[in-house]
PDB file of C-alpha atoms in Angstrom:
ATOM      1  CA  MET T   1     -35.958  32.369  -7.688  1.00 51.00           C
ATOM      2  CA  LEU T   2     -33.294  31.155  -9.733  1.00 53.00           C
ATOM      3  CA  ALA T   3     -30.671  33.731 -11.108  1.00 59.00           C
ATOM      4  CA  ASN T   4     -28.370  33.062 -14.239  1.00 57.00           C
ATOM      5  CA  SER T   5     -25.680  35.753 -13.658  1.00 60.00           C
ATOM      6  CA  GLN T   6     -22.767  35.284 -16.556  1.00 59.00           C
ATOM      7  CA  GLY T   7     -22.117  39.425 -16.066  1.00 57.00           C
ATOM      8  CA  GLY T   8     -23.786  40.222 -19.200  1.00 61.00           C
ATOM      9  CA  LEU T   9     -26.900  42.154 -20.113  1.00 63.00           C
ATOM     10  CA  GLY T  10     -29.020  39.147 -21.031  1.00 66.00           C
ATOM     11  CA  ASP T  11     -28.765  37.554 -17.213  1.00 76.00           C
ATOM     12  CA  LEU T  12     -32.106  36.192 -16.068  1.00 76.00           C
ATOM     13  CA  ALA T  13     -33.957  36.017 -12.773  1.00 77.00           C
ATOM     14  CA  VAL T  14     -36.491  33.097 -12.990  1.00 76.00           C
ATOM     15  CA  ASP T  15     -39.452  32.700 -10.508  1.00 74.00           C
ATOM     16  CA  SER T  16     -40.174  29.192  -9.294  1.00 68.00           C
ATOM     17  CA  ASN T  17     -43.637  27.765  -9.958  1.00 71.00           C
ATOM     18  CA  ASN T  18     -45.874  25.439  -8.992  1.00 71.00           C
ATOM     19  CA  TYR T  19     -48.267  23.388 -11.235  1.00 78.00           C
ATOM     20  CA  VAL T  20     -50.789  20.848 -10.422  1.00 83.00           C
ATOM     21  CA  SER T  21     -51.331  17.235 -12.231  1.00 85.00           C
ATOM     22  CA  ALA T  22     -54.396  15.172 -11.130  1.00 91.00           C
ATOM     23  CA  LYS T  23     -54.905  12.370 -13.704  1.00 92.00           C
ATOM     24  CA  ALA T  24     -57.649   9.853 -13.864  1.00 96.00           C
ATOM     25  CA  TYR T  25     -56.759   6.523 -15.601  1.00 96.00           C
ATOM     26  CA  LEU T  26     -59.241   3.968 -17.051  1.00 98.00           C
ATOM     27  CA  GLY T  27     -58.033   0.861 -18.835  1.00 98.00           C
ATOM     28  CA  LEU T  28     -57.251  -2.874 -19.073  1.00 98.00           C
ATOM     29  CA  GLN T  29     -54.148  -4.931 -18.162  1.00 97.00           C
ATOM     30  CA  GLY T  30     -53.378  -8.386 -18.607  1.00 98.00           C
ATOM     31  CA  SER T  31     -50.556 -10.838 -18.414  1.00 97.00           C
ATOM     32  CA  TYR T  32     -49.740 -14.139 -19.816  1.00 97.00           C
ATOM     33  CA  ALA T  33     -47.403 -17.006 -18.035  1.00 96.00           C
ATOM     34  CA  ALA T  34     -45.498 -18.366 -20.950  1.00 95.00           C
ATOM     35  CA  SER T  35     -43.623 -20.458 -18.436  1.00 96.00           C
ATOM     36  CA  GLU T  36     -43.147 -20.862 -14.812  1.00 94.00           C
ATOM     37  CA  LYS T  37     -40.487 -18.190 -15.128  1.00 96.00           C
ATOM     38  CA  LEU T  38     -41.177 -16.188 -18.021  1.00 97.00           C
ATOM     39  CA  SER T  39     -44.357 -13.767 -18.357  1.00 97.00           C
ATOM     40  CA  ALA T  40     -45.632 -11.237 -20.728  1.00 98.00           C
ATOM     41  CA  ASN T  41     -47.710  -8.355 -20.154  1.00 97.00           C
ATOM     42  CA  ALA T  42     -49.732  -5.686 -22.036  1.00 98.00           C
ATOM     43  CA  ARG T  43     -51.894  -2.601 -20.920  1.00 98.00           C
ATOM     44  CA  LEU T  44     -54.108  -0.007 -22.659  1.00 98.00           C
ATOM     45  CA  PHE T  45     -55.374   3.007 -20.595  1.00 97.00           C
ATOM     46  CA  TYR T  46     -57.225   6.093 -21.341  1.00 97.00           C
ATOM     47  CA  ALA T  47     -55.940   9.094 -19.321  1.00 96.00           C
ATOM     48  CA  HIS T  48     -57.464  12.409 -18.619  1.00 95.00           C
ATOM     49  CA  GLU T  49     -55.478  15.267 -16.958  1.00 91.00           C
ATOM     50  CA  PHE T  50     -57.787  17.479 -14.444  1.00 92.00           C
ATOM     51  CA  GLY T  51     -55.108  19.935 -13.390  1.00 87.00           C
ATOM     52  CA  ASP T  52     -52.956  22.316 -15.273  1.00 82.00           C
ATOM     53  CA  ASN T  53     -52.419  21.791 -19.153  1.00 79.00           C
ATOM     54  CA  HIS T  54     -49.391  24.350 -19.605  1.00 76.00           C
ATOM     55  CA  TYR T  55     -46.811  25.808 -17.880  1.00 77.00           C
ATOM     56  CA  ASP T  56     -45.770  29.412 -17.450  1.00 78.00           C
ATOM     57  CA  VAL T  57     -42.526  30.950 -16.463  1.00 80.00           C
ATOM     58  CA  ASN T  58     -41.829  34.492 -15.093  1.00 79.00           C
ATOM     59  CA  ALA T  59     -38.706  36.094 -15.431  1.00 81.00           C
ATOM     60  CA  SER T  60     -36.793  39.485 -15.596  1.00 80.00           C
ATOM     61  CA  PHE T  61     -33.585  40.619 -16.527  1.00 79.00           C
ATOM     62  CA  LEU T  62     -31.222  41.253 -13.698  1.00 77.00           C
ATOM     63  CA  ASN T  63     -30.119  44.504 -14.818  1.00 73.00           C
ATOM     64  CA  LEU T  64     -33.670  45.714 -15.388  1.00 72.00           C
ATOM     65  CA  PRO T  65     -35.605  43.989 -12.356  1.00 67.00           C
ATOM     66  CA  THR T  66     -38.722  45.975 -12.848  1.00 74.00           C
ATOM     67  CA  THR T  67     -39.489  44.702 -16.582  1.00 75.00           C
ATOM     68  CA  GLY T  68     -40.469  41.259 -15.977  1.00 80.00           C
ATOM     69  CA  PHE T  69     -42.052  39.103 -18.588  1.00 81.00           C
ATOM     70  CA  LYS T  70     -43.904  35.691 -18.731  1.00 79.00           C
ATOM     71  CA  THR T  71     -43.403  33.041 -21.255  1.00 80.00           C
ATOM     72  CA  ARG T  72     -46.167  30.505 -21.757  1.00 77.00           C
ATOM     73  CA  GLY T  73     -45.291  27.018 -22.473  1.00 75.00           C
ATOM     74  CA  ALA T  74     -46.764  24.882 -25.006  1.00 75.00           C
ATOM     75  CA  LYS T  75     -50.258  23.935 -24.264  1.00 78.00           C
ATOM     76  CA  PHE T  76     -50.896  20.212 -24.457  1.00 79.00           C
ATOM     77  CA  GLY T  77     -53.958  17.992 -24.513  1.00 83.00           C
ATOM     78  CA  ARG T  78     -55.898  16.809 -21.547  1.00 89.00           C
ATOM     79  CA  ASP T  79     -56.448  13.521 -22.846  1.00 94.00           C
ATOM     80  CA  SER T  80     -54.214  10.660 -23.855  1.00 95.00           C
ATOM     81  CA  VAL T  81     -53.773   6.886 -24.574  1.00 97.00           C
ATOM     82  CA  ILE T  82     -51.256   4.895 -22.973  1.00 97.00           C
ATOM     83  CA  PHE T  83     -50.182   1.525 -24.514  1.00 98.00           C
ATOM     84  CA  GLY T  84     -47.421  -0.713 -23.018  1.00 98.00           C
ATOM     85  CA  LEU T  85     -45.876  -4.097 -23.278  1.00 98.00           C
ATOM     86  CA  GLY T  86     -43.694  -5.894 -20.865  1.00 98.00           C
ATOM     87  CA  ALA T  87     -41.901  -9.044 -20.122  1.00 98.00           C
ATOM     88  CA  SER T  88     -40.419 -10.525 -16.825  1.00 97.00           C
ATOM     89  CA  TYR T  89     -38.376 -13.383 -16.183  1.00 97.00           C
ATOM     90  CA  GLN T  90     -38.112 -15.178 -12.781  1.00 96.00           C
ATOM     91  CA  LEU T  91     -34.484 -15.637 -11.666  1.00 95.00           C
ATOM     92  CA  SER T  92     -35.182 -16.990  -8.224  1.00 94.00           C
ATOM     93  CA  GLU T  93     -37.696 -16.700  -5.648  1.00 91.00           C
ATOM     94  CA  GLY T  94     -38.104 -13.029  -4.842  1.00 91.00           C
ATOM     95  CA  THR T  95     -35.844 -11.986  -7.797  1.00 96.00           C
ATOM     96  CA  ARG T  96     -36.780 -11.338 -11.286  1.00 96.00           C
ATOM     97  CA  LEU T  97     -35.697  -9.208 -14.488  1.00 97.00           C
ATOM     98  CA  PHE T  98     -38.118  -7.051 -16.342  1.00 97.00           C
ATOM     99  CA  LEU T  99     -38.425  -4.916 -19.636  1.00 98.00           C
ATOM    100  CA  ASP T 100     -41.345  -2.700 -20.076  1.00 97.00           C
ATOM    101  CA  TYR T 101     -42.076  -0.313 -22.985  1.00 98.00           C
ATOM    102  CA  ASN T 102     -44.770   2.562 -22.836  1.00 97.00           C
ATOM    103  CA  ILE T 103     -45.982   4.832 -25.588  1.00 97.00           C
ATOM    104  CA  ASN T 104     -48.330   7.816 -24.252  1.00 95.00           C
ATOM    105  CA  ALA T 105     -50.077   9.737 -27.238  1.00 95.00           C
ATOM    106  CA  MET T 106     -52.019  13.005 -26.847  1.00 91.00           C
ATOM    107  CA  GLU T 107     -53.234  15.482 -29.210  1.00 86.00           C
ATOM    108  CA  SER T 108     -49.846  17.337 -29.684  1.00 81.00           C
ATOM    109  CA  GLN T 109     -47.203  15.196 -28.092  1.00 86.00           C
ATOM    110  CA  ILE T 110     -45.856  11.566 -28.148  1.00 92.00           C
ATOM    111  CA  SER T 111     -43.794  10.120 -25.467  1.00 93.00           C
ATOM    112  CA  GLN T 112     -42.108   6.771 -25.220  1.00 97.00           C
ATOM    113  CA  GLY T 113     -40.311   5.213 -22.288  1.00 97.00           C
ATOM    114  CA  LEU T 114     -38.187   1.981 -21.901  1.00 98.00           C
ATOM    115  CA  ASN T 115     -37.794   0.607 -18.458  1.00 97.00           C
ATOM    116  CA  ALA T 116     -35.464  -2.313 -17.746  1.00 98.00           C
ATOM    117  CA  GLY T 117     -34.210  -3.579 -14.325  1.00 97.00           C
ATOM    118  CA  ILE T 118     -34.005  -6.222 -11.581  1.00 97.00           C
ATOM    119  CA  SER T 119     -36.735  -6.576  -8.711  1.00 94.00           C
ATOM    120  CA  PHE T 120     -36.006  -8.011  -5.312  1.00 95.00           C
ATOM    121  CA  GLN T 121     -38.854  -9.131  -2.949  1.00 92.00           C
ATOM    122  CA  TRP T 122     -38.368 -10.431   0.410  1.00 89.00           C
TER     123      TRP T 122
END
């Protein structure tokens, strides 16, 4: 339980919760070597969530612990489409730079991500 106590009437105690996410993915991924050092990749996936598709939060006011309440988070879709593009550049044997962009679109939500980094293999 997490308690937010600032000494006021609105201080909250929030229960911890566990949720299950079990996703299945089906799709295609391909890459193209533009040169010995530079490559590009693309991916397109369909994903289905078999686990929880909403989040509940149980809480109570610290000054009134017997009057708990539950808030239900937004329900999100179980099906989504994931599209991504990426590129990598081989700096040396076992070392490469990479840049990846992904978009995940579902019924009522769109999320995007950009990842950049350096990868070492030995």
